[in-house]
């Protein structure tokens, strides 16, 4: 049986516990202030000015506070040990010892509880602040794109011909030699094919060197009469330079019917160019040679910039060369299954990229295919 204790035996330990807690508590004192009090945050920021985040500080303080609670009034604390010894205090001192310990327990426990509650409210508020989204802020505007300048131009050309009663036809970019050369009356010999020299796949298919291929398919499929244009990507074995690219864009037009003459060709091309470059535009035709047309002509139009007086754009000639044309060769009609005795037709072709370079004043057509947005976004 252990000896009875006097209150005086316990009292120094009560004082010691109180003192230890008081020292620890210094750091947490202000947490018993109400966190919604503006002075509270001010106080925090002043005291923790060098800390990056008040929230992190509050989370750390919460851990610290819990440690202090465990050490001060937890099951293994000196206070818990003290409570167990109250039973051994002499009868007449026991009530006062009990009261002193209970008072100590409360004087430690209640500020801890208050601080913990307030700290939690502060943490909640800071977390809400951090996660809050200001729904009144304007959204980030997505940058609006636009069509490629070649597409813009192609669509303008299409609109003009659709209004003249032409269909728009599309086709494959990989073709057989028949569609790319033979059907177009291009002789088998290498020199004849050199100007249309294209790329071949390992299976012997050709990348089309003009969109006439689409027109041959269309004549075979639909027969005559026929009015159509074929815009699209074509390929030539050219060394790239400011005016050449091995891949470029073309529009070809074809009109096949009974009694079609050179007059229809001239009227159609002239009307197209007037719609494209203005009512004052004059068109001229120069005799030329293409294997797929007979007779053949190249066409020029009066400069849209100077009106024919001569300027940098038309190289002082007053005229701009644009494309080729002619009456469809009977051999071509025959190859496409159209009877040249019954039908005749005209055809023409022009380069869309060349036209874009002219209209936008580009000194290098390759810029159109580099897909540098800083360049392309100037032309919408
Ligand atoms: C040019 C020359 C031309 C054609 C294309 C054509 C199509 C068929 C039949 C006959 Cl299906 N001809 N197309 C005719 C003459 C010239 O293009 O300088 N293009 C940029």
mmCIF file of C-alpha atoms and ligand atoms in Angstrom:
data_model
loop_
_atom_site.group_PDB
_atom_site.id
_atom_site.type_symbol
_atom_site.label_atom_id
_atom_site.label_comp_id
_atom_site.label_asym_id
_atom_site.label_seq_id
_atom_site.Cartn_x
_atom_site.Cartn_y
_atom_site.Cartn_z
ATOM 1 C CA UNK A 1 0.000 0.000 0.000
ATOM 2 C CA UNK A 2 1.561 3.244 -1.106
ATOM 3 C CA UNK A 3 1.797 6.141 1.260
ATOM 4 C CA UNK A 4 -0.893 8.788 1.486
ATOM 5 C CA UNK A 5 -0.140 12.077 -0.251
ATOM 6 C CA UNK A 6 -0.634 15.617 0.954
ATOM 7 C CA UNK A 7 -2.046 18.239 -1.442
ATOM 8 C CA UNK A 8 1.288 20.039 -1.072
ATOM 9 C CA UNK A 9 3.010 16.990 -2.598
ATOM 10 C CA UNK A 10 0.933 17.371 -5.789
ATOM 11 C CA UNK A 11 0.774 21.134 -5.991
ATOM 12 C CA UNK A 12 4.282 21.707 -7.470
ATOM 13 C CA UNK A 13 3.429 19.250 -10.241
ATOM 14 C CA UNK A 14 0.168 21.113 -10.932
ATOM 15 C CA UNK A 15 2.169 24.331 -11.171
ATOM 16 C CA UNK A 16 4.791 22.674 -13.406
ATOM 17 C CA UNK A 17 2.141 21.346 -15.824
ATOM 18 C CA UNK A 18 0.506 24.751 -15.892
ATOM 19 C CA UNK A 19 3.833 26.464 -16.620
ATOM 20 C CA UNK A 20 4.815 24.040 -19.387
ATOM 21 C CA UNK A 21 1.427 24.524 -21.074
ATOM 22 C CA UNK A 22 1.561 28.301 -20.665
ATOM 23 C CA UNK A 23 4.868 28.406 -22.510
ATOM 24 C CA UNK A 24 3.608 26.186 -25.357
ATOM 25 C CA UNK A 25 0.354 28.072 -25.556
ATOM 26 C CA UNK A 26 2.035 31.419 -26.266
ATOM 27 C CA UNK A 27 2.266 30.411 -29.951
ATOM 28 C CA UNK A 28 -1.422 29.570 -30.218
ATOM 29 C CA UNK A 29 -3.000 32.300 -28.168
ATOM 30 C CA UNK A 30 -4.421 34.283 -31.057
ATOM 31 C CA UNK A 31 -6.270 31.300 -32.461
ATOM 32 C CA UNK A 32 -8.940 31.746 -29.810
ATOM 33 C CA UNK A 33 -9.849 35.006 -31.606
ATOM 34 C CA UNK A 34 -12.785 34.637 -33.970
ATOM 35 C CA UNK A 35 -11.342 34.011 -37.482
ATOM 36 C CA UNK A 36 -14.098 36.096 -39.082
ATOM 37 C CA UNK A 37 -12.730 39.097 -37.190
ATOM 38 C CA UNK A 38 -10.678 41.024 -39.819
ATOM 39 C CA UNK A 39 -8.096 41.765 -37.153
ATOM 40 C CA UNK A 40 -7.468 38.034 -36.894
ATOM 41 C CA UNK A 41 -6.137 37.676 -40.446
ATOM 42 C CA UNK A 42 -4.171 40.903 -40.066
ATOM 43 C CA UNK A 43 -2.631 39.444 -36.967
ATOM 44 C CA UNK A 44 -1.810 36.193 -38.735
ATOM 45 C CA UNK A 45 -0.276 37.902 -41.724
ATOM 46 C CA UNK A 46 1.814 40.176 -39.516
ATOM 47 C CA UNK A 47 3.019 37.259 -37.457
ATOM 48 C CA UNK A 48 3.692 35.012 -40.440
ATOM 49 C CA UNK A 49 4.604 37.553 -43.075
ATOM 50 C CA UNK A 50 7.526 35.522 -44.309
ATOM 51 C CA UNK A 51 5.389 32.416 -44.850
ATOM 52 C CA UNK A 52 4.188 31.783 -48.364
ATOM 53 C CA UNK A 53 0.776 30.573 -47.436
ATOM 54 C CA UNK A 54 -1.411 31.383 -44.483
ATOM 55 C CA UNK A 55 -3.319 28.216 -45.270
ATOM 56 C CA UNK A 56 -0.208 26.056 -44.974
ATOM 57 C CA UNK A 57 0.616 27.837 -41.762
ATOM 58 C CA UNK A 58 -2.874 27.128 -40.381
ATOM 59 C CA UNK A 59 -2.610 23.442 -41.352
ATOM 60 C CA UNK A 60 0.787 23.214 -39.618
ATOM 61 C CA UNK A 61 -0.609 24.997 -36.559
ATOM 62 C CA UNK A 62 -3.445 22.478 -36.390
ATOM 63 C CA UNK A 63 -0.942 19.600 -36.239
ATOM 64 C CA UNK A 64 1.081 21.449 -33.609
ATOM 65 C CA UNK A 65 -2.012 22.130 -31.564
ATOM 66 C CA UNK A 66 -2.940 18.447 -31.572
ATOM 67 C CA UNK A 67 0.556 17.539 -30.412
ATOM 68 C CA UNK A 68 0.282 20.056 -27.561
ATOM 69 C CA UNK A 69 -3.112 18.620 -26.591
ATOM 70 C CA UNK A 70 -1.749 15.056 -26.474
ATOM 71 C CA UNK A 71 1.278 16.122 -24.440
ATOM 72 C CA UNK A 72 -0.678 18.366 -22.057
ATOM 73 C CA UNK A 73 -3.939 16.537 -21.338
ATOM 74 C CA UNK A 74 -3.668 13.271 -23.281
ATOM 75 C CA UNK A 75 -3.869 9.759 -21.770
ATOM 76 C CA UNK A 76 -0.115 9.574 -21.293
ATOM 77 C CA UNK A 77 0.324 13.139 -20.094
ATOM 78 C CA UNK A 78 1.622 14.239 -16.717
ATOM 79 C CA UNK A 79 -1.909 15.534 -16.042
ATOM 80 C CA UNK A 80 -3.384 12.049 -16.613
ATOM 81 C CA UNK A 81 -0.777 10.637 -14.210
ATOM 82 C CA UNK A 82 -1.691 13.293 -11.691
ATOM 83 C CA UNK A 83 -5.416 12.416 -11.905
ATOM 84 C CA UNK A 84 -4.633 8.806 -11.022
ATOM 85 C CA UNK A 85 -2.872 9.924 -7.871
ATOM 86 C CA UNK A 86 -5.806 11.949 -6.479
ATOM 87 C CA UNK A 87 -7.107 8.750 -4.904
ATOM 88 C CA UNK A 88 -4.022 8.580 -2.743
ATOM 89 C CA UNK A 89 -4.407 12.088 -1.377
ATOM 90 C CA UNK A 90 -5.429 12.213 2.254
ATOM 91 C CA UNK A 91 -9.184 12.328 2.791
ATOM 92 C CA UNK A 92 -9.280 15.936 4.014
ATOM 93 C CA UNK A 93 -7.134 17.220 1.071
ATOM 94 C CA UNK A 94 -8.719 15.110 -1.578
ATOM 95 C CA UNK A 95 -11.525 17.520 -2.580
ATOM 96 C CA UNK A 96 -9.178 20.480 -2.947
ATOM 97 C CA UNK A 97 -6.655 18.375 -4.911
ATOM 98 C CA UNK A 98 -9.453 17.133 -7.165
ATOM 99 C CA UNK A 99 -10.711 20.657 -7.723
ATOM 100 C CA UNK A 100 -7.209 21.972 -8.483
ATOM 101 C CA UNK A 101 -6.618 19.225 -11.048
ATOM 102 C CA UNK A 102 -10.061 19.645 -12.589
ATOM 103 C CA UNK A 103 -9.436 23.375 -12.819
ATOM 104 C CA UNK A 104 -6.059 22.710 -14.464
ATOM 105 C CA UNK A 105 -7.678 20.269 -16.898
ATOM 106 C CA UNK A 106 -10.275 22.894 -17.882
ATOM 107 C CA UNK A 107 -7.871 25.772 -18.096
ATOM 108 C CA UNK A 108 -5.831 23.773 -20.561
ATOM 109 C CA UNK A 109 -8.640 21.957 -22.378
ATOM 110 C CA UNK A 110 -10.991 24.817 -23.089
ATOM 111 C CA UNK A 111 -8.550 27.198 -24.843
ATOM 112 C CA UNK A 112 -7.267 24.170 -26.809
ATOM 113 C CA UNK A 113 -10.808 23.273 -27.910
ATOM 114 C CA UNK A 114 -11.616 26.882 -28.793
ATOM 115 C CA UNK A 115 -8.364 27.284 -30.706
ATOM 116 C CA UNK A 116 -8.941 24.014 -32.550
ATOM 117 C CA UNK A 117 -12.485 25.068 -33.563
ATOM 118 C CA UNK A 118 -11.404 28.487 -34.724
ATOM 119 C CA UNK A 119 -8.412 27.132 -36.566
ATOM 120 C CA UNK A 120 -10.647 24.655 -38.381
ATOM 121 C CA UNK A 121 -13.007 27.469 -39.383
ATOM 122 C CA UNK A 122 -10.036 29.469 -40.649
ATOM 123 C CA UNK A 123 -8.770 26.476 -42.645
ATOM 124 C CA UNK A 124 -12.208 25.923 -44.184
ATOM 125 C CA UNK A 125 -12.426 29.551 -45.175
ATOM 126 C CA UNK A 126 -8.956 29.653 -46.710
ATOM 127 C CA UNK A 127 -9.615 26.438 -48.630
ATOM 128 C CA UNK A 128 -12.906 27.812 -49.930
ATOM 129 C CA UNK A 129 -11.084 30.976 -51.016
ATOM 130 C CA UNK A 130 -8.478 28.951 -52.807
ATOM 131 C CA UNK A 131 -11.032 26.794 -54.607
ATOM 132 C CA UNK A 132 -13.468 29.589 -55.387
ATOM 133 C CA UNK A 133 -14.056 30.420 -59.043
ATOM 134 C CA UNK A 134 -15.117 33.928 -59.897
ATOM 135 C CA UNK A 135 -17.976 33.158 -62.271
ATOM 136 C CA UNK A 136 -18.234 36.851 -63.151
ATOM 137 C CA UNK A 137 -14.755 36.896 -64.732
ATOM 138 C CA UNK A 138 -14.864 36.974 -68.531
ATOM 139 C CA UNK A 139 -13.890 33.637 -70.120
ATOM 140 C CA UNK A 140 -10.742 33.160 -72.137
ATOM 141 C CA UNK A 141 -11.753 33.893 -75.682
ATOM 142 C CA UNK A 142 -10.695 31.090 -78.037
ATOM 143 C CA UNK A 143 -8.788 32.447 -81.006
ATOM 144 C CA UNK A 144 -10.974 32.109 -84.034
ATOM 145 C CA UNK A 145 -9.317 30.563 -87.039
ATOM 146 C CA UNK A 146 -10.145 31.081 -90.674
ATOM 147 C CA UNK A 147 -9.877 29.297 -93.977
ATOM 148 C CA UNK A 148 -6.563 28.961 -95.779
ATOM 149 C CA UNK A 149 -6.113 31.712 -98.415
ATOM 150 C CA UNK A 150 -6.119 29.064 -101.161
ATOM 151 C CA UNK A 151 -9.423 27.686 -99.859
ATOM 152 C CA UNK A 152 -10.897 31.206 -99.736
ATOM 153 C CA UNK A 153 -9.892 31.767 -103.346
ATOM 154 C CA UNK A 154 -11.057 28.300 -104.460
ATOM 155 C CA UNK A 155 -14.485 28.943 -102.948
ATOM 156 C CA UNK A 156 -14.764 32.300 -104.725
ATOM 157 C CA UNK A 157 -13.931 30.612 -108.043
ATOM 158 C CA UNK A 158 -16.426 27.830 -107.317
ATOM 159 C CA UNK A 159 -19.181 30.344 -106.527
ATOM 160 C CA UNK A 160 -18.651 32.133 -109.841
ATOM 161 C CA UNK A 161 -18.840 28.901 -111.861
ATOM 162 C CA UNK A 162 -21.744 27.450 -109.890
ATOM 163 C CA UNK A 163 -23.669 30.625 -110.779
ATOM 164 C CA UNK A 164 -22.807 29.946 -114.466
ATOM 165 C CA UNK A 165 -24.341 26.457 -114.201
ATOM 166 C CA UNK A 166 -21.149 24.437 -113.663
ATOM 167 C CA UNK A 167 -20.877 21.422 -111.358
ATOM 168 C CA UNK A 168 -17.932 21.044 -109.000
ATOM 169 C CA UNK A 169 -16.200 17.682 -109.248
ATOM 170 C CA UNK A 170 -13.680 16.114 -106.965
ATOM 171 C CA UNK A 171 -11.431 13.135 -107.561
ATOM 172 C CA UNK A 172 -8.442 11.085 -106.539
ATOM 173 C CA UNK A 173 -4.905 12.443 -106.286
ATOM 174 C CA UNK A 174 -3.313 9.123 -107.257
ATOM 175 C CA UNK A 175 -4.000 8.040 -110.814
ATOM 176 C CA UNK A 176 -3.015 5.568 -113.470
ATOM 177 C CA UNK A 177 -0.929 6.675 -116.444
ATOM 178 C CA UNK A 178 -4.051 6.317 -118.575
ATOM 179 C CA UNK A 179 -5.919 9.141 -116.822
ATOM 180 C CA UNK A 180 -2.888 11.337 -116.257
ATOM 181 C CA UNK A 181 -1.380 11.040 -119.762
ATOM 182 C CA UNK A 182 -2.919 8.725 -122.377
ATOM 183 C CA UNK A 183 -6.502 9.933 -122.110
ATOM 184 C CA UNK A 184 -5.183 13.492 -122.378
ATOM 185 C CA UNK A 185 -3.533 12.761 -125.700
ATOM 186 C CA UNK A 186 -0.075 13.150 -124.208
ATOM 187 C CA UNK A 187 2.285 10.998 -126.315
ATOM 188 C CA UNK A 188 4.065 8.034 -124.755
ATOM 189 C CA UNK A 189 7.552 9.416 -125.462
ATOM 190 C CA UNK A 190 9.539 10.799 -122.508
ATOM 191 C CA UNK A 191 10.086 14.364 -123.883
ATOM 192 C CA UNK A 192 6.325 14.821 -124.290
ATOM 193 C CA UNK A 193 5.714 13.790 -120.710
ATOM 194 C CA UNK A 194 8.636 15.755 -119.252
ATOM 195 C CA UNK A 195 6.715 19.017 -118.842
ATOM 196 C CA UNK A 196 4.081 17.104 -116.853
ATOM 197 C CA UNK A 197 6.644 14.969 -115.061
ATOM 198 C CA UNK A 198 5.181 13.779 -111.823
ATOM 199 C CA UNK A 199 5.891 11.464 -108.888
ATOM 200 C CA UNK A 200 5.185 7.742 -108.991
ATOM 201 C CA UNK A 201 4.289 5.304 -106.289
ATOM 202 C CA UNK A 202 6.320 2.073 -106.141
ATOM 203 C CA UNK A 203 3.316 0.311 -107.770
ATOM 204 C CA UNK A 204 3.543 2.597 -110.816
ATOM 205 C CA UNK A 205 0.673 4.932 -109.967
ATOM 206 C CA UNK A 206 1.138 8.613 -110.757
ATOM 207 C CA UNK A 207 0.336 11.596 -108.556
ATOM 208 C CA UNK A 208 -1.924 13.578 -110.883
ATOM 209 C CA UNK A 209 -0.125 16.445 -112.607
ATOM 210 C CA UNK A 210 -3.378 18.236 -113.545
ATOM 211 C CA UNK A 211 -7.006 17.877 -112.521
ATOM 212 C CA UNK A 212 -7.987 16.952 -116.103
ATOM 213 C CA UNK A 213 -8.014 13.425 -114.706
ATOM 214 C CA UNK A 214 -11.162 14.306 -112.759
ATOM 215 C CA UNK A 215 -12.772 15.571 -115.952
ATOM 216 C CA UNK A 216 -11.993 12.379 -117.848
ATOM 217 C CA UNK A 217 -13.643 10.366 -115.050
ATOM 218 C CA UNK A 218 -16.636 12.741 -115.067
ATOM 219 C CA UNK A 219 -17.135 12.418 -118.846
ATOM 220 C CA UNK A 220 -16.925 8.627 -118.597
ATOM 221 C CA UNK A 221 -19.418 8.552 -115.754
ATOM 222 C CA UNK A 222 -21.863 11.259 -116.810
ATOM 223 C CA UNK A 223 -21.375 11.551 -120.556
ATOM 224 C CA UNK A 224 -22.149 14.715 -122.493
ATOM 225 C CA UNK A 225 -23.417 17.381 -122.289
ATOM 226 C CA UNK A 226 -21.417 18.455 -119.305
ATOM 227 C CA UNK A 227 -20.317 21.641 -117.560
ATOM 228 C CA UNK A 228 -17.938 21.254 -114.675
ATOM 229 C CA UNK A 229 -14.923 22.574 -112.859
ATOM 230 C CA UNK A 230 -12.321 20.449 -111.059
ATOM 231 C CA UNK A 231 -10.396 22.281 -108.350
ATOM 232 C CA UNK A 232 -7.670 20.408 -106.501
ATOM 233 C CA UNK A 233 -4.168 19.555 -105.519
ATOM 234 C CA UNK A 234 -1.715 18.540 -108.259
ATOM 235 C CA UNK A 235 1.938 17.481 -108.395
ATOM 236 C CA UNK A 236 4.886 18.216 -110.661
ATOM 237 C CA UNK A 237 8.492 17.169 -110.420
ATOM 238 C CA UNK A 238 9.746 20.755 -110.108
ATOM 239 C CA UNK A 239 12.581 22.153 -108.052
ATOM 240 C CA UNK A 240 11.017 24.534 -105.531
ATOM 241 C CA UNK A 241 11.683 28.240 -106.109
ATOM 242 C CA UNK A 242 9.655 31.426 -105.450
ATOM 243 C CA UNK A 243 7.274 30.631 -108.337
ATOM 244 C CA UNK A 244 7.295 26.804 -108.261
ATOM 245 C CA UNK A 245 6.345 24.154 -105.763
ATOM 246 C CA UNK A 246 6.161 20.395 -106.468
ATOM 247 C CA UNK A 247 2.621 20.472 -105.025
ATOM 248 C CA UNK A 248 0.196 23.196 -105.992
ATOM 249 C CA UNK A 249 -3.484 23.872 -106.647
ATOM 250 C CA UNK A 250 -5.310 24.134 -109.900
ATOM 251 C CA UNK A 251 -8.791 24.657 -111.252
ATOM 252 C CA UNK A 252 -9.733 23.241 -114.584
ATOM 253 C CA UNK A 253 -13.003 23.915 -116.345
ATOM 254 C CA UNK A 254 -14.734 21.854 -118.991
ATOM 255 C CA UNK A 255 -17.815 22.485 -121.079
ATOM 256 C CA UNK A 256 -18.952 19.834 -123.548
ATOM 257 C CA UNK A 257 -22.128 20.128 -125.578
ATOM 258 C CA UNK A 258 -23.391 20.228 -129.151
ATOM 259 C CA UNK A 259 -22.078 23.250 -131.069
ATOM 260 C CA UNK A 260 -19.604 24.518 -128.485
ATOM 261 C CA UNK A 261 -17.092 26.887 -130.096
ATOM 262 C CA UNK A 262 -14.109 29.028 -129.237
ATOM 263 C CA UNK A 263 -16.573 31.917 -128.747
ATOM 264 C CA UNK A 264 -18.093 30.097 -125.747
ATOM 265 C CA UNK A 265 -14.619 29.619 -124.301
ATOM 266 C CA UNK A 266 -13.734 33.286 -124.677
ATOM 267 C CA UNK A 267 -17.052 34.485 -123.284
ATOM 268 C CA UNK A 268 -16.842 32.177 -120.283
ATOM 269 C CA UNK A 269 -13.247 32.976 -119.336
ATOM 270 C CA UNK A 270 -13.841 36.717 -119.843
ATOM 271 C CA UNK A 271 -16.962 36.631 -117.636
ATOM 272 C CA UNK A 272 -15.120 34.670 -114.937
ATOM 273 C CA UNK A 273 -12.275 37.201 -114.896
ATOM 274 C CA UNK A 274 -14.705 40.154 -114.792
ATOM 275 C CA UNK A 275 -16.396 38.636 -111.749
ATOM 276 C CA UNK A 276 -13.046 37.919 -110.178
ATOM 277 C CA UNK A 277 -11.230 41.188 -110.826
ATOM 278 C CA UNK A 278 -13.965 43.701 -111.655
ATOM 279 C CA UNK A 279 -16.248 44.652 -114.561
ATOM 280 C CA UNK A 280 -13.517 46.701 -116.278
ATOM 281 C CA UNK A 281 -11.298 43.616 -116.748
ATOM 282 C CA UNK A 282 -10.271 42.861 -120.338
ATOM 283 C CA UNK A 283 -9.195 39.345 -121.418
ATOM 284 C CA UNK A 284 -6.917 38.437 -124.301
ATOM 285 C CA UNK A 285 -6.068 35.084 -125.859
ATOM 286 C CA UNK A 286 -2.725 34.145 -127.384
ATOM 287 C CA UNK A 287 -2.262 31.070 -129.607
ATOM 288 C CA UNK A 288 -0.456 28.276 -127.800
ATOM 289 C CA UNK A 289 -0.031 24.527 -127.758
ATOM 290 C CA UNK A 290 -1.330 21.848 -125.429
ATOM 291 C CA UNK A 291 -1.637 18.190 -126.437
ATOM 292 C CA UNK A 292 -5.168 17.951 -124.996
ATOM 293 C CA UNK A 293 -6.651 20.943 -126.866
ATOM 294 C CA UNK A 294 -6.753 22.015 -130.505
ATOM 295 C CA UNK A 295 -6.680 24.903 -131.102
ATOM 296 C CA UNK A 296 -5.051 26.045 -127.866
ATOM 297 C CA UNK A 297 -4.688 29.476 -126.340
ATOM 298 C CA UNK A 298 -3.201 31.030 -123.251
ATOM 299 C CA UNK A 299 -5.175 33.859 -121.679
ATOM 300 C CA UNK A 300 -4.108 37.081 -120.004
ATOM 301 C CA UNK A 301 -6.203 39.741 -118.282
ATOM 302 C CA UNK A 302 -5.696 43.472 -117.880
ATOM 303 C CA UNK A 303 -3.809 44.218 -114.670
ATOM 304 C CA UNK A 304 -6.201 44.606 -111.713
ATOM 305 C CA UNK A 305 -3.747 46.981 -110.046
ATOM 306 C CA UNK A 306 -2.921 49.551 -112.743
ATOM 307 C CA UNK A 307 -5.782 48.817 -115.154
ATOM 308 C CA UNK A 308 -3.351 48.218 -118.025
ATOM 309 C CA UNK A 309 -1.032 51.219 -117.681
ATOM 310 C CA UNK A 310 1.835 49.104 -116.375
ATOM 311 C CA UNK A 311 3.056 48.554 -112.838
ATOM 312 C CA UNK A 312 5.211 46.305 -110.686
ATOM 313 C CA UNK A 313 2.538 43.576 -110.525
ATOM 314 C CA UNK A 314 2.143 43.222 -114.320
ATOM 315 C CA UNK A 315 5.861 43.885 -114.878
ATOM 316 C CA UNK A 316 4.991 47.022 -116.824
ATOM 317 C CA UNK A 317 3.142 45.095 -119.534
ATOM 318 C CA UNK A 318 -0.393 45.964 -118.415
ATOM 319 C CA UNK A 319 -1.325 42.255 -118.735
ATOM 320 C CA UNK A 320 -1.197 39.346 -116.321
ATOM 321 C CA UNK A 321 -0.782 35.817 -117.690
ATOM 322 C CA UNK A 322 -3.125 33.442 -115.928
ATOM 323 C CA UNK A 323 -3.848 30.140 -117.644
ATOM 324 C CA UNK A 324 -4.238 27.906 -120.641
ATOM 325 C CA UNK A 325 -7.282 26.862 -122.632
ATOM 326 C CA UNK A 326 -8.527 25.498 -125.910
ATOM 327 C CA UNK A 327 -11.020 23.303 -127.696
ATOM 328 C CA UNK A 328 -10.904 19.790 -126.308
ATOM 329 C CA UNK A 329 -8.914 17.514 -128.642
ATOM 330 C CA UNK A 330 -11.127 14.897 -130.384
ATOM 331 C CA UNK A 331 -8.798 12.169 -129.087
ATOM 332 C CA UNK A 332 -9.521 13.285 -125.504
ATOM 333 C CA UNK A 333 -13.295 13.211 -126.053
ATOM 334 C CA UNK A 334 -12.981 9.760 -127.604
ATOM 335 C CA UNK A 335 -10.819 8.442 -124.759
ATOM 336 C CA UNK A 336 -13.494 9.610 -122.315
ATOM 337 C CA UNK A 337 -16.286 7.916 -124.280
ATOM 338 C CA UNK A 338 -17.758 11.076 -125.851
ATOM 339 C CA UNK A 339 -18.417 11.120 -129.627
ATOM 340 C CA UNK A 340 -16.416 14.023 -131.184
ATOM 341 C CA UNK A 341 -18.684 13.941 -134.241
ATOM 342 C CA UNK A 342 -21.646 14.910 -132.094
ATOM 343 C CA UNK A 343 -20.026 16.957 -129.316
ATOM 344 C CA UNK A 344 -17.384 19.590 -128.998
ATOM 345 C CA UNK A 345 -16.060 21.307 -125.933
ATOM 346 C CA UNK A 346 -13.716 23.842 -124.484
ATOM 347 C CA UNK A 347 -11.443 23.504 -121.483
ATOM 348 C CA UNK A 348 -9.193 25.754 -119.465
ATOM 349 C CA UNK A 349 -6.864 25.548 -116.525
ATOM 350 C CA UNK A 350 -5.271 27.959 -114.067
ATOM 351 C CA UNK A 351 -3.151 27.809 -110.944
ATOM 352 C CA UNK A 352 -4.919 28.871 -107.744
ATOM 353 C CA UNK A 353 -1.676 29.485 -105.855
ATOM 354 C CA UNK A 354 -0.318 31.642 -108.628
ATOM 355 C CA UNK A 355 -3.525 33.635 -108.534
ATOM 356 C CA UNK A 356 -3.302 33.919 -104.719
ATOM 357 C CA UNK A 357 0.303 35.125 -104.991
ATOM 358 C CA UNK A 358 -0.801 37.790 -107.486
ATOM 359 C CA UNK A 359 -3.819 38.961 -105.509
ATOM 360 C CA UNK A 360 -2.110 38.982 -102.125
ATOM 361 C CA UNK A 361 1.155 40.347 -103.489
ATOM 362 C CA UNK A 362 3.278 37.396 -102.326
ATOM 363 C CA UNK A 363 6.812 37.188 -103.622
ATOM 364 C CA UNK A 364 7.101 33.469 -102.859
ATOM 365 C CA UNK A 365 4.275 30.927 -103.347
ATOM 366 C CA UNK A 366 5.996 28.483 -100.984
ATOM 367 C CA UNK A 367 4.863 30.695 -98.088
ATOM 368 C CA UNK A 368 1.351 29.344 -98.740
ATOM 369 C CA UNK A 369 2.452 25.813 -97.855
ATOM 370 C CA UNK A 370 4.662 26.394 -94.840
ATOM 371 C CA UNK A 371 1.592 26.699 -92.607
ATOM 372 C CA UNK A 372 3.111 29.428 -90.483
ATOM 373 C CA UNK A 373 0.024 30.844 -88.786
ATOM 374 C CA UNK A 374 1.641 34.279 -88.458
ATOM 375 C CA UNK A 375 1.751 34.417 -92.241
ATOM 376 C CA UNK A 376 -1.616 32.779 -92.969
ATOM 377 C CA UNK A 377 -3.655 34.834 -90.503
ATOM 378 C CA UNK A 378 -3.027 37.957 -92.572
ATOM 379 C CA UNK A 379 -5.389 36.683 -95.266
ATOM 380 C CA UNK A 380 -8.900 36.125 -93.972
HETATM 381 C C1 LIG B 1 -2.501 25.535 -117.728
HETATM 382 C C2 LIG B 1 -3.074 24.785 -118.882
HETATM 383 C C3 LIG B 1 -5.049 23.660 -119.492
HETATM 384 C C4 LIG B 1 -6.791 22.145 -120.038
HETATM 385 C C5 LIG B 1 -5.924 22.683 -119.116
HETATM 386 C C6 LIG B 1 -8.221 20.192 -120.365
HETATM 387 C C7 LIG B 1 -8.954 19.232 -119.742
HETATM 388 C C8 LIG B 1 -9.569 18.271 -120.485
HETATM 389 C C9 LIG B 1 -9.487 18.268 -121.828
HETATM 390 C C10 LIG B 1 -8.748 19.250 -122.403
HETATM 391 CL CL1 LIG B 1 -10.456 17.039 -119.707
HETATM 392 N N1 LIG B 1 -8.138 20.202 -121.707
HETATM 393 N N2 LIG B 1 -7.625 21.129 -119.639
HETATM 394 C C11 LIG B 1 -6.793 22.638 -121.321
HETATM 395 C C12 LIG B 1 -5.904 23.625 -121.671
HETATM 396 C C13 LIG B 1 -5.028 24.143 -120.750
HETATM 397 O O1 LIG B 1 -4.237 24.122 -118.500
HETATM 398 O O2 LIG B 1 -1.679 26.401 -117.974
HETATM 399 N N3 LIG B 1 -2.908 25.250 -116.505
HETATM 400 C C14 LIG B 1 -2.413 25.899 -115.361
#
